[in-house]
CSV table of C-alpha atoms and ligand atoms in Angstrom, one decimal:
chain,number,residue,atom,x,y,z
A,159,MET,CA,-2.4,-4.2,-23.7
A,160,SER,CA,-0.4,-1.4,-22.2
A,161,ARG,CA,-0.6,0.9,-19.2
A,162,THR,CA,-0.4,4.5,-18.4
A,163,PHE,CA,-0.3,6.5,-15.1
A,164,SER,CA,-3.1,9.1,-14.4
A,165,ILE,CA,-3.7,11.7,-11.7
A,166,LEU,CA,-7.0,13.3,-11.0
A,167,LYS,CA,-5.6,16.6,-9.7
A,168,PRO,CA,-6.7,18.7,-6.7
A,169,ASP,CA,-8.9,21.0,-8.8
A,170,ALA,CA,-10.9,17.9,-9.6
A,171,THR,CA,-11.1,16.3,-6.1
A,172,ARG,CA,-12.0,19.8,-4.7
A,173,ARG,CA,-15.0,20.1,-7.0
A,174,ASN,CA,-16.1,16.4,-6.4
A,175,LEU,CA,-15.5,15.5,-10.1
A,176,THR,CA,-13.7,12.2,-9.7
A,177,GLY,CA,-16.7,10.1,-10.7
A,178,LYS,CA,-17.5,12.2,-13.7
A,179,ILE,CA,-13.9,12.1,-14.9
A,180,ASN,CA,-13.7,8.3,-14.4
A,181,ALA,CA,-16.9,8.0,-16.5
A,182,VAL,CA,-15.1,9.7,-19.4
A,183,ILE,CA,-12.1,7.5,-18.9
A,184,GLU,CA,-14.1,4.3,-18.9
A,185,GLU,CA,-16.4,5.3,-21.8
A,186,ALA,CA,-13.2,5.9,-23.9
A,187,GLY,CA,-12.3,2.2,-23.3
A,188,LEU,CA,-9.6,2.7,-20.7
A,189,ARG,CA,-9.8,0.3,-17.8
A,190,ILE,CA,-8.9,1.6,-14.2
A,191,VAL,CA,-6.8,-1.3,-12.9
A,192,ALA,CA,-5.5,0.5,-9.8
A,193,GLN,CA,-6.7,3.6,-8.0
A,194,LYS,CA,-6.2,5.3,-4.6
A,195,ARG,CA,-6.8,8.7,-3.1
A,196,VAL,CA,-3.7,10.3,-1.5
A,197,LYS,CA,-2.3,13.7,-0.4
A,198,LEU,CA,1.0,14.3,-2.1
A,199,SER,CA,3.8,15.7,0.0
A,200,THR,CA,5.9,18.6,-1.3
A,201,ALA,CA,8.8,16.2,-1.8
A,202,GLN,CA,6.6,13.7,-3.8
A,203,ALA,CA,5.2,16.5,-6.0
A,204,GLU,CA,8.7,18.0,-6.6
A,205,ALA,CA,10.1,14.5,-7.6
A,206,PHE,CA,7.1,13.7,-9.8
A,207,TYR,CA,7.3,17.0,-11.8
A,208,GLY,CA,11.2,17.2,-11.5
A,209,VAL,CA,11.5,17.6,-15.3
A,210,HIS,CA,9.8,21.0,-14.9
A,211,LYS,CA,11.9,22.3,-12.0
A,212,GLU,CA,13.5,25.1,-14.0
A,213,ARG,CA,10.2,26.4,-15.4
A,214,PRO,CA,8.7,29.6,-14.0
A,215,PHE,CA,5.4,27.8,-13.0
A,216,PHE,CA,7.2,25.1,-11.0
A,217,GLY,CA,6.5,26.5,-7.5
A,218,GLU,CA,2.8,27.2,-8.4
A,219,LEU,CA,2.5,23.6,-9.9
A,220,VAL,CA,3.9,22.0,-6.7
A,221,GLY,CA,1.7,24.2,-4.6
A,222,GLN,CA,-1.4,23.3,-6.5
A,223,MET,CA,-0.6,19.5,-6.6
A,224,THR,CA,-0.2,19.4,-2.8
A,225,ALA,CA,-3.1,21.7,-1.9
A,226,GLU,CA,-5.8,19.0,-1.8
A,227,PRO,CA,-5.9,15.2,-2.2
A,228,VAL,CA,-5.4,13.6,-5.6
A,229,VAL,CA,-6.5,10.3,-7.1
A,230,VAL,CA,-3.6,8.3,-8.6
A,231,GLN,CA,-4.5,5.6,-11.1
A,232,VAL,CA,-3.2,3.0,-13.5
A,233,LEU,CA,-5.1,2.8,-16.7
A,234,GLU,CA,-5.0,-0.1,-19.2
A,235,ALA,CA,-5.8,-0.2,-22.9
A,236,ASP,CA,-4.3,-0.9,-26.3
A,237,ASP,CA,-1.9,2.0,-26.7
A,238,ALA,CA,-2.8,3.4,-23.3
A,239,VAL,CA,-0.4,6.4,-23.3
A,240,PRO,CA,-1.5,8.0,-26.6
A,241,LYS,CA,-5.1,7.0,-26.0
A,242,TYR,CA,-5.3,8.7,-22.6
A,243,ARG,CA,-3.5,11.8,-23.9
A,244,GLU,CA,-6.2,12.1,-26.5
A,245,VAL,CA,-9.0,11.7,-23.9
A,246,MET,CA,-7.3,14.3,-21.6
A,247,GLY,CA,-7.0,17.0,-24.3
A,248,ALA,CA,-4.5,19.8,-24.7
A,249,THR,CA,-2.6,21.1,-21.6
A,250,ASN,CA,-4.3,24.5,-22.1
A,251,PRO,CA,-8.1,23.8,-21.8
A,252,GLU,CA,-8.8,26.7,-24.2
A,253,GLN,CA,-7.0,24.6,-26.9
A,254,ALA,CA,-8.5,21.2,-25.8
A,255,ALA,CA,-10.9,19.4,-28.3
A,256,GLU,CA,-14.6,19.1,-27.6
A,257,GLY,CA,-15.4,16.1,-25.3
A,258,THR,CA,-12.0,15.8,-23.8
A,259,ILE,CA,-11.6,15.9,-20.0
A,260,ARG,CA,-9.7,19.2,-20.0
A,261,LYS,CA,-12.3,20.8,-22.3
A,262,LEU,CA,-15.1,19.5,-20.1
A,263,PHE,CA,-13.6,20.2,-16.6
A,264,ALA,CA,-10.3,22.1,-16.5
A,265,LEU,CA,-10.2,25.6,-14.9
A,266,SER,CA,-6.9,26.8,-16.5
A,267,ILE,CA,-3.6,25.7,-17.9
A,268,GLY,CA,-2.3,25.1,-14.3
A,269,GLU,CA,-5.5,23.7,-12.8
A,270,ASN,CA,-6.2,21.3,-15.7
A,271,SER,CA,-7.8,18.4,-13.8
A,272,VAL,CA,-5.7,15.4,-15.0
A,273,HIS,CA,-2.2,14.2,-15.6
A,274,GLY,CA,-1.3,11.4,-18.0
A,275,SER,CA,2.1,9.9,-18.8
A,276,ASP,CA,3.8,11.1,-22.0
A,277,SER,CA,5.6,7.9,-22.9
A,278,ASP,CA,5.6,4.2,-22.1
A,279,GLU,CA,9.0,4.6,-20.3
A,280,ASN,CA,7.7,7.5,-18.1
A,281,ALA,CA,4.5,5.5,-17.4
A,282,ALA,CA,6.5,2.7,-15.9
A,283,ILE,CA,8.5,5.1,-13.8
A,284,GLU,CA,5.4,7.0,-12.6
A,285,ILE,CA,3.4,3.8,-11.8
A,286,ALA,CA,6.3,2.5,-9.7
A,287,GLN,CA,6.3,5.8,-7.7
A,288,PHE,CA,2.8,5.0,-6.4
A,289,PHE,CA,1.9,1.4,-6.8
A,290,THR,CA,3.3,-2.1,-6.1
A,291,ASP,CA,2.7,-4.8,-8.7
A,292,ALA,CA,0.2,-6.5,-6.2
A,293,GLU,CA,-1.9,-3.3,-6.2
A,294,ILE,CA,-2.5,-3.4,-9.9
A,295,VAL,CA,-5.3,-5.8,-10.7
A,296,GLY,CA,-6.1,-6.0,-14.4
B,243,ATP,P1,0.7,16.6,-17.2
B,243,ATP,O1,2.2,16.4,-17.2
B,243,ATP,O2,0.2,17.2,-16.0
B,243,ATP,O3,-0.1,15.5,-17.8
B,243,ATP,P2,1.0,17.9,-19.8
B,243,ATP,O4,1.9,16.8,-20.1
B,243,ATP,O5,-0.2,18.2,-20.7
B,243,ATP,O6,0.4,17.8,-18.3
B,243,ATP,P3,3.3,19.5,-19.1
B,243,ATP,O7,4.0,20.4,-20.1
B,243,ATP,O8,4.0,18.2,-18.8
B,243,ATP,O9,1.8,19.3,-19.6
B,243,ATP,O10,3.1,20.4,-17.8
B,243,ATP,C1,2.8,19.7,-16.6
B,243,ATP,C2,1.8,20.5,-15.8
B,243,ATP,O11,2.3,21.8,-15.5
B,243,ATP,C3,0.5,20.9,-16.6
B,243,ATP,O12,-0.4,19.9,-16.7
B,243,ATP,C4,0.0,22.1,-15.9
B,243,ATP,O13,-0.7,21.7,-14.7
B,243,ATP,C5,1.3,22.8,-15.5
B,243,ATP,N1,1.7,23.8,-16.4
B,243,ATP,C6,2.2,23.6,-17.7
B,243,ATP,N2,2.4,24.8,-18.3
B,243,ATP,C7,2.0,25.7,-17.5
B,243,ATP,C8,1.9,27.2,-17.5
B,243,ATP,N3,2.4,27.8,-18.6
B,243,ATP,N4,1.5,27.8,-16.5
B,243,ATP,C9,1.0,27.2,-15.4
B,243,ATP,N5,1.1,25.8,-15.2
B,243,ATP,C10,1.5,25.1,-16.3
B,244,MG,MG1,3.5,16.2,-18.9
């Protein structure tokens, strides 16, 4: 079993889609072993997406991620990181495969409904930014 970190983004919470997205996650065989709804501060969003700080969309991304609450989650499965990336679909919803979360729900490349870690190493870093070990109950 391994873990990945997930965010249901503001475009999803704003449209009351957290239950529908969680249903897709669970039907794909990922288990939600920690979850909470939080409002990210600008500093938190900037730190979280720090790898993109030189990109032209960075300001827009931080603005979107702090505009409304998000739901942060730890997901568990065999090969959780690649499995969740597959369930999420491509970053640009126009390129996302049928049945993926982004194909089903995303509004645009920026407002694309979910985040998922891109490596086991980053999953561990991102989980530790939001959860203590005691809050993760497998
Ligand atoms: P995430 O890291 O959120 O799971 P990802 O790994 O599919 O998404 P990244 O390349 O890491 O994609 O980009 C991080 C986020 O930045 C995207 O999910 C999206 O919200 C935003 N983003 C990426 N590219 C663009 C773009 N060209 N224009 C606007 N926003 C973008
Ligand atoms: Mg990414």
